[in-house]
Amino acid sequence: MAVLSFREALNQAMTEEMERDDRVFLMGEEVAQYDGAYKVSQGMLKHFGARRVIDTPISEEGFAGIGIGAAMVGLRPIIEFMTFSFSLVAIDQIVNNAANMRYMSGGQFSVPIVFRGSSGMAGSLAATHSHRLEAWYAQIPGLMVLMPATPADAKGLLKAAIRCDDPVVFIEHEVLYPDRGEVPEGEHLVPIGKAEIKRPGNDVTLITYSRSLKVTMAAAEKLAEEGVDAEVIDLRSIRPLDMDTLINSIVKTHRAVIVEEDWPYCGLGAGISDRITRTIFDELDAPILRVASKDAPIPYNKAMEQSMLPSVQRVVEAVNGVVYREV
Amino acid sequence: MPIEVTMPKLSPTMETGVIAQWLVKVGDQIKEGDVLADIETDKATMQMKSYEDGTIVRIDRPAGDEVALGDRVMVLAKPGEDPKEVESKLAGGGEKKAAKPAGAGPVHSGNGQPTVEDEAEDGVAEDSESDSAANGEAGRVKASPLARKMAAASRVDLTKVRGSGPSGRIVRRDIDDFLAGKPAAPAAAKAASGGAKAAPAAAAKAPAAPAPVAARAASPADERIPHTRMRKTIAQRMVQSKQSVPEIHVTVDIRVDKLVAIREELNRALAAEKLKLSLGDFVTKAVAMALRKHPGLNATFEEDAIVRKGSVNIGFAVALDAGLIVPVVQNADSLGLADIRRQSEALVAAARGNNLSTDQLTGATFTISNLGMYGVRQFDAIINLPEVAILAVAAAEKRPVVEGDKLVPGTVLTVTLSADHRAVDGAMAADFLRTLKRLLEEPAMMLL
């Protein structure tokens, strides 16, 4: 299997889908001439030409709207936001049009569009470049929200997203772009709505996604050395959520910690925790704990920025809390 | 309503307790788990802990008093209550004995009577979250949902289970331990505060220094040490055993070279876990397994019957400064060596710290007395009534051993079984020892 970076895997997914289906096109700021702000679309302008790889002005609401219109008449646009923090300019298009169109038109229109781009805290880009908005989008009925953590899942999920007949918000964590991993060649699809057990274990279920998977896996290794056998689940799909995998795991371990990079208040973990508690209350031996970012805007200062994030230590402490272990 | 704290049952045979010393005073704010007093029982000096939070408004009995079980020893004002008001009400004679003994009552009552806590089970207490009385007065049992489900399935009364989670929450492992008959895990978060308060108590418990007598080099004065309750109990029980039991003693030598080698190997493997198996752990395991095969020795002698016990619970004698105490490894036959080690260590530590719970002191079906660490070659132990036998374990030492026609050095352990001849005949005793000898000489047999 080829070893690719996360950004190369995304590039491969888009390239393969555009070769397979000529209704697919890519649009966004700097995706063409500059090969993408994060070089995800490197070489695509040369390969597909300016009709299918389209540079736009700084006008998120405009090009998101154009994309939605194009999708309604049968094309399959991929809209790149340079960062998801800027998608807020287009949120009216995404929420009021893309997400609602199928429902409000009584099924006459579908909107097969992918909104993709970078997100998350990454090296001193300060507050407006570091938002983690997955919980916002995940709240909207009509949207799918996908957040891969590995190059292989990045390719498989993006291909599935492009083929999906409903709007997909596809969030790529900025610090994952250079990560390398084995990526299956050609037709590799990861189904939307399927979580993956990245590490089996018996004592506690750690639920996470995107970049936090790395922190969580490191914490699981540390816990293993200390005699706590953690199961790690990578959600991959934020919405729809794979409740079956979560339930089966927690019925086995009876304890759960959710590791998320978004803000704690009304964050993803709150919703997940609620669903677990309502479904299998009697299986829980401890409250579900959440390790999220600190409840504040993201500072520019690097050390302060890092201190905001879920860390190995914070995950270990939360696990100790739910397995009732004194350290 | 104020909380009445009563004399708890701290040993299985206790009927009264002497307040050795109070570690708190009127006006102190105490938290659940804080040590209130040292109580001398017939067995040992134990810590009396609080099961409630509150402010002490009255201490009824001074140190030195002998108090019957269930009698009130102090009154607490609950958090939120005005201690002065409580006190004036008490002084005004408006006091009434609480229907339910506060403090240790519900945990130790052991009589299967439903208590107020049962209300929590059918949701009455849980529904009244806005009612501030729900948590304190009704003594709502804190348990995780899983623990509640397990308790309901196994018909375990949650009020009988000690919780090891935060604020005494009963969690899965507490139910598992309860069902396995294991001693309750020490309350987690309480250890710190309890330990700090226990320190002066421990100091006070050290053997009393001899009364300063005008020393004369020529004829030092005799020292008179009054009996502690523990010493009285030991004396009474040993005399009872020796006078009432026709003992037989059967001794065997056991070649333990293989065991010593396996132990070293296992200990190397366990080094990372900071676990070190002793020969005694192997003996405990082997005895427990042998008892399964020879249930006649895992029994008690009663007037009209010999009662063969269903579980194998091994008591082991622990020497303390003040005397001797026998904590119990429950269901030792079903435990692996590592668990036996861990439990024994925990029990010895609890025994030394005077922290043994009633559960940890009761239910033995057979006792082992090990003096190996003192280099003893062989000895006889006195039977711990009502059990029918006890095993005395001496030191494993290098001795000349005849192998074929040759004399070779070998490691030999001598054990002596004291058995109650009313229940155990010589052949039975010897047969048991033969099984034990096989298990210890060929430790791999323990895997079977």
Tab-separated table of C-alpha atoms in Angstrom, chain A residues 55-314:
chain	number	residue	atom	x	y	z
A	55	ASP	CA	-10.432	30.118	-7.949
A	56	THR	CA	-12.901	32.418	-6.217
A	57	PRO	CA	-12.623	35.849	-4.636
A	58	ILE	CA	-12.926	36.175	-0.852
A	59	SER	CA	-16.684	35.752	-0.914
A	60	GLU	CA	-17.663	32.662	1.067
A	61	GLU	CA	-21.365	33.350	1.064
A	62	GLY	CA	-21.249	33.872	-2.705
A	63	PHE	CA	-19.332	30.784	-3.745
A	64	ALA	CA	-21.083	28.571	-1.207
A	65	GLY	CA	-24.378	29.745	-2.692
A	66	ILE	CA	-23.183	29.155	-6.244
A	67	GLY	CA	-22.155	25.665	-5.202
A	68	ILE	CA	-25.567	24.947	-3.703
A	69	GLY	CA	-27.281	26.166	-6.863
A	70	ALA	CA	-24.984	24.046	-9.008
A	71	ALA	CA	-25.717	20.996	-6.856
A	72	MET	CA	-29.470	21.617	-7.149
A	73	VAL	CA	-29.232	21.471	-10.939
A	74	GLY	CA	-27.230	18.273	-10.994
A	75	LEU	CA	-23.546	19.045	-10.521
A	76	ARG	CA	-21.494	17.761	-7.577
A	77	PRO	CA	-19.403	20.670	-6.251
A	78	ILE	CA	-16.645	20.510	-3.683
A	79	ILE	CA	-16.405	23.842	-1.881
A	80	GLU	CA	-13.119	24.468	-0.089
A	81	PHE	CA	-13.053	26.876	2.858
A	82	MET	CA	-9.532	28.025	3.582
A	83	THR	CA	-10.454	27.439	7.186
A	84	PHE	CA	-13.805	26.564	8.667
A	85	SER	CA	-13.590	29.702	10.745
A	86	PHE	CA	-14.371	31.565	7.484
A	87	SER	CA	-17.318	29.299	6.728
A	88	LEU	CA	-19.230	31.410	9.230
A	89	VAL	CA	-19.584	34.013	6.503
A	90	ALA	CA	-21.441	31.379	4.496
A	91	ILE	CA	-23.390	29.833	7.332
A	92	ASP	CA	-26.716	31.181	6.064
A	93	GLN	CA	-26.156	29.339	2.773
A	94	ILE	CA	-25.097	26.146	4.502
A	95	VAL	CA	-27.784	26.037	7.175
A	96	ASN	CA	-30.737	27.726	5.540
A	97	ASN	CA	-30.219	26.453	2.014
A	98	ALA	CA	-27.990	23.394	1.744
A	99	ALA	CA	-29.263	21.636	4.846
A	100	ASN	CA	-32.934	22.446	4.378
A	101	MET	CA	-33.408	22.227	0.625
A	102	ARG	CA	-34.398	18.580	0.317
A	103	TYR	CA	-36.877	18.878	3.183
A	104	MET	CA	-38.363	22.222	2.152
A	105	SER	CA	-38.777	21.201	-1.475
A	106	GLY	CA	-40.585	18.026	-0.508
A	107	GLY	CA	-37.760	15.963	-1.964
A	108	GLN	CA	-37.783	17.718	-5.347
A	109	PHE	CA	-34.224	18.957	-4.914
A	110	SER	CA	-31.225	17.298	-3.402
A	111	VAL	CA	-27.969	19.099	-2.694
A	112	PRO	CA	-25.013	16.803	-3.338
A	113	ILE	CA	-22.274	19.174	-2.171
A	114	VAL	CA	-19.178	18.841	-0.018
A	115	PHE	CA	-17.999	21.767	2.094
A	116	ARG	CA	-14.468	20.948	3.054
A	117	GLY	CA	-11.452	22.674	4.576
A	118	SER	CA	-9.180	22.970	7.534
A	119	SER	CA	-10.135	23.496	11.145
A	120	GLY	CA	-8.774	23.155	14.625
A	121	MET	CA	-5.991	24.674	16.618
A	122	ALA	CA	-2.717	24.803	14.774
A	123	GLY	CA	0.425	26.682	15.637
A	124	SER	CA	-0.387	30.216	16.682
A	125	LEU	CA	-2.998	31.207	14.147
A	126	ALA	CA	-5.030	32.910	16.866
A	127	ALA	CA	-8.726	32.887	17.561
A	128	THR	CA	-10.355	33.542	14.201
A	129	HIS	CA	-8.344	30.805	12.464
A	130	SER	CA	-8.738	28.149	15.118
A	131	HIS	CA	-12.445	27.600	15.634
A	132	ARG	CA	-13.681	24.060	16.010
A	133	LEU	CA	-17.217	24.340	14.716
A	134	GLU	CA	-18.110	20.674	14.397
A	135	ALA	CA	-20.716	20.898	17.152
A	136	TRP	CA	-22.417	23.799	15.330
A	137	TYR	CA	-22.734	21.924	12.068
A	138	ALA	CA	-23.529	18.612	13.746
A	139	GLN	CA	-26.601	20.222	15.275
A	140	ILE	CA	-28.166	20.957	11.900
A	141	PRO	CA	-30.545	18.289	10.545
A	142	GLY	CA	-29.832	17.737	6.886
A	143	LEU	CA	-26.053	17.990	7.135
A	144	MET	CA	-23.563	15.168	7.411
A	145	VAL	CA	-20.398	15.996	9.355
A	146	LEU	CA	-17.271	13.933	8.789
A	147	MET	CA	-13.893	14.306	10.515
A	148	PRO	CA	-11.227	11.774	9.541
A	149	ALA	CA	-8.158	11.202	11.700
A	150	THR	CA	-5.931	9.171	9.373
A	151	PRO	CA	-4.863	9.477	5.703
A	152	ALA	CA	-6.695	6.282	4.782
A	153	ASP	CA	-9.935	7.493	6.339
A	154	ALA	CA	-9.409	10.926	4.766
A	155	LYS	CA	-9.422	9.374	1.321
A	156	GLY	CA	-12.185	6.850	1.961
A	157	LEU	CA	-14.499	9.304	3.681
A	158	LEU	CA	-13.977	12.127	1.156
A	159	LYS	CA	-14.791	9.793	-1.724
A	160	ALA	CA	-17.937	8.683	0.148
A	161	ALA	CA	-18.787	12.350	0.818
A	162	ILE	CA	-18.455	13.327	-2.856
A	163	ARG	CA	-20.778	10.474	-3.825
A	164	CYS	CA	-23.295	11.352	-1.118
A	165	ASP	CA	-26.526	12.908	-2.392
A	166	ASP	CA	-26.827	15.170	0.648
A	167	PRO	CA	-24.678	18.074	1.804
A	168	VAL	CA	-21.582	17.025	3.715
A	169	VAL	CA	-19.429	19.179	5.977
A	170	PHE	CA	-15.998	17.611	5.781
A	171	ILE	CA	-13.619	19.004	8.409
A	172	GLU	CA	-9.882	18.406	8.123
A	173	HIS	CA	-7.712	19.154	11.134
A	174	GLU	CA	-4.922	21.431	10.053
A	175	VAL	CA	-2.157	19.691	11.990
A	176	LEU	CA	-3.046	16.354	10.389
A	177	TYR	CA	-2.171	17.489	6.823
A	178	PRO	CA	1.463	16.326	6.927
A	179	ASP	CA	0.661	13.063	8.794
A	180	ARG	CA	1.606	10.027	6.746
A	181	GLY	CA	0.008	6.620	6.619
A	182	GLU	CA	-0.866	3.732	4.370
A	183	VAL	CA	-3.674	4.561	1.957
A	184	PRO	CA	-5.380	1.925	-0.209
A	185	GLU	CA	-5.116	2.674	-3.912
A	186	GLY	CA	-8.124	3.211	-6.175
A	187	GLU	CA	-11.621	2.398	-5.000
A	188	HIS	CA	-11.406	2.861	-1.224
A	189	LEU	CA	-14.607	3.983	0.435
A	190	VAL	CA	-15.210	4.434	4.150
A	191	PRO	CA	-18.949	4.300	4.848
A	192	ILE	CA	-20.491	7.415	6.379
A	193	GLY	CA	-21.818	6.710	9.864
A	194	LYS	CA	-19.371	3.992	10.857
A	195	ALA	CA	-17.010	4.504	13.792
A	196	GLU	CA	-13.897	2.402	14.115
A	197	ILE	CA	-12.375	0.712	17.156
A	198	LYS	CA	-8.756	1.767	16.869
A	199	ARG	CA	-7.663	-0.061	19.993
A	200	PRO	CA	-9.644	-2.768	21.743
A	201	GLY	CA	-9.804	-2.744	25.528
A	202	ASN	CA	-11.958	-3.727	28.477
A	203	ASP	CA	-11.738	-1.162	31.253
A	204	VAL	CA	-12.965	2.086	29.744
A	205	THR	CA	-14.199	3.379	26.380
A	206	LEU	CA	-12.431	6.448	25.023
A	207	ILE	CA	-14.500	8.172	22.344
A	208	THR	CA	-12.767	10.634	20.089
A	209	TYR	CA	-12.256	11.869	16.525
A	210	SER	CA	-9.916	13.857	14.305
A	211	ARG	CA	-6.632	15.091	15.797
A	212	SER	CA	-7.661	14.104	19.333
A	213	LEU	CA	-7.311	10.481	18.278
A	214	LYS	CA	-3.527	10.892	18.513
A	215	VAL	CA	-3.721	12.273	22.043
A	216	THR	CA	-6.183	9.584	23.015
A	217	MET	CA	-4.077	6.746	21.615
A	218	ALA	CA	-1.028	8.054	23.465
A	219	ALA	CA	-3.079	8.240	26.657
A	220	ALA	CA	-4.309	4.681	26.105
A	221	GLU	CA	-0.726	3.460	25.802
A	222	LYS	CA	0.239	5.233	28.987
A	223	LEU	CA	-2.791	3.799	30.765
A	224	ALA	CA	-1.891	0.322	29.531
A	225	GLU	CA	1.488	0.645	31.205
A	226	GLU	CA	-0.367	1.496	34.383
A	227	GLY	CA	-2.664	-1.496	34.066
A	228	VAL	CA	-5.784	0.182	32.655
A	229	ASP	CA	-6.978	-1.395	29.424
A	230	ALA	CA	-8.686	1.324	27.382
A	231	GLU	CA	-10.738	0.851	24.223
A	232	VAL	CA	-10.364	3.725	21.758
A	233	ILE	CA	-13.116	4.538	19.278
A	234	ASP	CA	-12.578	6.953	16.388
A	235	LEU	CA	-15.996	8.328	15.465
A	236	ARG	CA	-14.965	9.457	11.938
A	237	SER	CA	-18.618	10.398	11.349
A	238	ILE	CA	-19.783	13.089	13.739
A	239	ARG	CA	-23.233	13.041	12.170
A	240	PRO	CA	-24.671	10.498	11.663
A	241	LEU	CA	-23.244	9.041	14.853
A	242	ASP	CA	-22.486	5.329	15.084
A	243	MET	CA	-24.312	4.660	18.346
A	244	ASP	CA	-24.150	0.880	17.927
A	245	THR	CA	-20.365	0.796	18.188
A	246	LEU	CA	-20.421	3.118	21.199
A	247	ILE	CA	-23.132	1.170	22.988
A	248	ASN	CA	-21.501	-2.203	22.394
A	249	SER	CA	-18.224	-0.918	23.734
A	250	ILE	CA	-19.649	0.718	26.855
A	251	VAL	CA	-21.791	-2.294	27.647
A	252	LYS	CA	-18.456	-4.109	27.795
A	253	THR	CA	-16.427	-1.497	29.716
A	254	HIS	CA	-19.195	0.284	31.693
A	255	ARG	CA	-17.271	3.557	31.574
A	256	ALA	CA	-16.647	6.267	29.009
A	257	VAL	CA	-14.518	9.336	28.483
A	258	ILE	CA	-15.101	11.579	25.477
A	259	VAL	CA	-12.089	13.418	24.112
A	260	GLU	CA	-12.982	16.324	21.844
A	261	GLU	CA	-11.212	19.452	20.712
A	262	ASP	CA	-14.286	21.628	20.566
A	263	TRP	CA	-15.494	23.800	23.427
A	264	PRO	CA	-17.004	22.052	26.418
A	265	TYR	CA	-20.278	23.947	26.736
A	266	CYS	CA	-22.908	22.363	24.491
A	267	GLY	CA	-20.063	20.582	22.720
A	268	LEU	CA	-20.281	17.345	20.793
A	269	GLY	CA	-19.453	15.335	23.889
A	270	ALA	CA	-22.483	16.747	25.662
A	271	GLY	CA	-24.787	15.399	22.994
A	272	ILE	CA	-23.018	12.042	22.796
A	273	SER	CA	-23.000	11.686	26.563
A	274	ASP	CA	-26.712	12.409	26.662
A	275	ARG	CA	-27.516	9.752	24.110
A	276	ILE	CA	-25.413	7.140	25.900
A	277	THR	CA	-26.922	7.932	29.265
A	278	ARG	CA	-30.448	7.732	27.961
A	279	THR	CA	-29.792	4.488	26.107
A	280	ILE	CA	-27.768	2.452	28.596
A	281	PHE	CA	-28.002	4.224	31.937
A	282	ASP	CA	-27.987	0.949	33.822
A	283	GLU	CA	-24.712	-0.139	32.260
A	284	LEU	CA	-22.775	2.851	33.583
A	285	ASP	CA	-20.533	2.458	36.595
A	286	ALA	CA	-19.395	6.070	36.551
A	287	PRO	CA	-20.488	9.382	35.093
A	288	ILE	CA	-19.331	9.960	31.538
A	289	LEU	CA	-16.481	12.445	31.629
A	290	ARG	CA	-15.456	14.801	28.828
A	291	VAL	CA	-12.049	16.171	27.995
A	292	ALA	CA	-12.553	19.179	25.724
A	293	SER	CA	-10.727	22.403	24.959
A	294	LYS	CA	-10.860	25.132	27.544
A	295	ASP	CA	-13.925	27.347	27.451
A	296	ALA	CA	-12.269	30.454	25.989
A	297	PRO	CA	-11.206	31.929	22.657
A	298	ILE	CA	-7.985	30.439	21.374
A	299	PRO	CA	-4.932	32.466	22.370
A	300	TYR	CA	-2.219	33.374	19.898
A	301	ASN	CA	0.611	32.509	22.304
A	302	LYS	CA	1.785	28.996	21.497
A	303	ALA	CA	2.221	27.727	25.048
A	304	MET	CA	-1.168	29.082	26.045
A	305	GLU	CA	-2.696	27.636	22.909
A	306	GLN	CA	-1.324	24.181	23.711
A	307	SER	CA	-2.615	24.408	27.264
A	308	MET	CA	-6.134	24.809	25.876
A	309	LEU	CA	-6.119	21.449	24.157
A	310	PRO	CA	-7.000	18.024	25.471
A	311	SER	CA	-3.683	16.492	26.555
A	312	VAL	CA	-2.511	12.990	27.402
A	313	GLN	CA	-2.413	13.976	31.036
A	314	ARG	CA	-5.944	15.319	31.042
